[in-house]
Amino acid sequence: MAEKEPREKTRSDGSELGQTARQMRAAQPYIAAVWKLVGGAVVGVLGGHLLDRKLGTGPWLLVGLSFLGICVGFYGFLREMARLGRRK
């Protein structure tokens, strides 16, 4: 049998990426900004919960660190979105 040569993966416009890959690459900075928001909240909640269990302070460190984590995450999110807005 004759061996088939692999097809070229380049498109007519010369790009090697498909439409979905280009869209994912374009969305990546926005996904990273959302992860900053979520990450700040998660770190605050987990830190507060662990410190409350260790120190026996009830829900107060959980509430305080959750609020702080949400604020820090929101600040990072807004800062990243402003930076992305300036770039375009």
mmCIF file of C-alpha atoms in Angstrom:
data_model
loop_
_atom_site.group_PDB
_atom_site.id
_atom_site.type_symbol
_atom_site.label_atom_id
_atom_site.label_comp_id
_atom_site.label_asym_id
_atom_site.label_seq_id
_atom_site.Cartn_x
_atom_site.Cartn_y
_atom_site.Cartn_z
ATOM 1 C CA MET A 1 0.000 0.000 0.000
ATOM 2 C CA ALA A 2 1.103 3.498 -0.669
ATOM 3 C CA GLU A 3 1.737 5.674 2.352
ATOM 4 C CA LYS A 4 -0.291 8.842 2.564
ATOM 5 C CA GLU A 5 1.528 12.026 3.341
ATOM 6 C CA PRO A 6 0.111 14.012 6.246
ATOM 7 C CA ARG A 7 -1.878 17.041 5.279
ATOM 8 C CA GLU A 8 -0.530 20.455 6.021
ATOM 9 C CA LYS A 9 -2.098 21.986 9.119
ATOM 10 C CA THR A 10 -1.765 25.530 7.865
ATOM 11 C CA ARG A 11 -4.871 27.297 6.704
ATOM 12 C CA SER A 12 -5.280 29.423 3.630
ATOM 13 C CA ASP A 13 -4.595 32.541 5.702
ATOM 14 C CA GLY A 14 -1.291 31.031 6.885
ATOM 15 C CA SER A 15 -2.292 30.499 10.508
ATOM 16 C CA GLU A 16 -1.618 27.178 12.138
ATOM 17 C CA LEU A 17 -4.399 27.525 14.702
ATOM 18 C CA GLY A 18 -8.032 26.683 14.161
ATOM 19 C CA GLN A 19 -10.882 29.040 14.906
ATOM 20 C CA THR A 20 -11.561 27.537 18.337
ATOM 21 C CA ALA A 21 -7.898 27.760 19.360
ATOM 22 C CA ARG A 22 -7.739 31.415 18.332
ATOM 23 C CA GLN A 23 -10.872 32.177 20.330
ATOM 24 C CA MET A 24 -9.486 30.398 23.375
ATOM 25 C CA ARG A 25 -6.217 32.307 23.066
ATOM 26 C CA ALA A 26 -8.150 35.598 22.839
ATOM 27 C CA ALA A 27 -10.227 34.715 25.920
ATOM 28 C CA GLN A 28 -7.243 33.688 28.069
ATOM 29 C CA PRO A 29 -6.558 37.133 29.616
ATOM 30 C CA TYR A 30 -10.202 37.440 30.680
ATOM 31 C CA ILE A 31 -10.212 33.961 32.173
ATOM 32 C CA ALA A 32 -7.072 34.843 34.145
ATOM 33 C CA ALA A 33 -8.775 37.994 35.466
ATOM 34 C CA VAL A 34 -11.763 35.960 36.672
ATOM 35 C CA TRP A 35 -9.427 33.489 38.392
ATOM 36 C CA LYS A 36 -7.902 36.391 40.340
ATOM 37 C CA LEU A 37 -11.356 37.260 41.649
ATOM 38 C CA VAL A 38 -12.227 33.663 42.511
ATOM 39 C CA GLY A 39 -8.779 32.927 43.943
ATOM 40 C CA GLY A 40 -8.876 35.861 46.347
ATOM 41 C CA ALA A 41 -12.244 34.777 47.694
ATOM 42 C CA VAL A 42 -11.231 31.123 48.034
ATOM 43 C CA VAL A 43 -7.994 31.945 49.843
ATOM 44 C CA GLY A 44 -9.861 34.230 52.254
ATOM 45 C CA VAL A 45 -12.562 31.674 53.013
ATOM 46 C CA LEU A 46 -10.161 28.763 53.471
ATOM 47 C CA GLY A 47 -7.724 30.810 55.540
ATOM 48 C CA GLY A 48 -10.496 32.091 57.786
ATOM 49 C CA HIS A 49 -11.974 28.643 58.227
ATOM 50 C CA LEU A 50 -8.635 27.041 59.104
ATOM 51 C CA LEU A 51 -7.703 29.808 61.544
ATOM 52 C CA ASP A 52 -11.129 29.631 63.204
ATOM 53 C CA ARG A 53 -10.750 25.897 63.706
ATOM 54 C CA LYS A 54 -7.229 26.263 65.063
ATOM 55 C CA LEU A 55 -7.900 29.246 67.334
ATOM 56 C CA GLY A 56 -11.528 28.480 68.234
ATOM 57 C CA THR A 57 -12.704 32.005 67.460
ATOM 58 C CA GLY A 58 -16.037 31.058 65.906
ATOM 59 C CA PRO A 59 -17.014 32.471 62.575
ATOM 60 C CA TRP A 60 -15.258 35.830 63.019
ATOM 61 C CA LEU A 61 -11.998 35.127 61.234
ATOM 62 C CA LEU A 62 -13.925 33.346 58.500
ATOM 63 C CA VAL A 63 -16.125 36.401 57.976
ATOM 64 C CA GLY A 64 -13.246 38.866 58.189
ATOM 65 C CA LEU A 65 -10.831 37.020 55.938
ATOM 66 C CA SER A 66 -13.619 36.194 53.474
ATOM 67 C CA PHE A 67 -14.418 39.881 53.174
ATOM 68 C CA LEU A 68 -10.729 40.733 52.824
ATOM 69 C CA GLY A 69 -10.199 37.992 50.210
ATOM 70 C CA ILE A 70 -13.182 39.169 48.183
ATOM 71 C CA CYS A 71 -11.928 42.765 48.300
ATOM 72 C CA VAL A 72 -8.413 41.776 47.240
ATOM 73 C CA GLY A 73 -9.756 39.528 44.473
ATOM 74 C CA PHE A 74 -12.087 42.242 43.215
ATOM 75 C CA TYR A 75 -9.245 44.767 43.228
ATOM 76 C CA GLY A 76 -7.052 42.383 41.217
ATOM 77 C CA PHE A 77 -9.903 41.718 38.804
ATOM 78 C CA LEU A 78 -10.597 45.419 38.219
ATOM 79 C CA ARG A 79 -6.913 46.187 37.837
ATOM 80 C CA GLU A 80 -6.488 43.423 35.260
ATOM 81 C CA MET A 81 -9.581 44.525 33.331
ATOM 82 C CA ALA A 82 -8.318 48.129 33.273
ATOM 83 C CA ARG A 83 -4.966 46.935 31.979
ATOM 84 C CA LEU A 84 -6.678 44.909 29.249
ATOM 85 C CA GLY A 85 -8.813 47.921 28.332
ATOM 86 C CA ARG A 86 -5.731 50.121 27.916
ATOM 87 C CA ARG A 87 -4.016 47.530 25.728
ATOM 88 C CA LYS A 88 -6.773 47.518 23.096
#
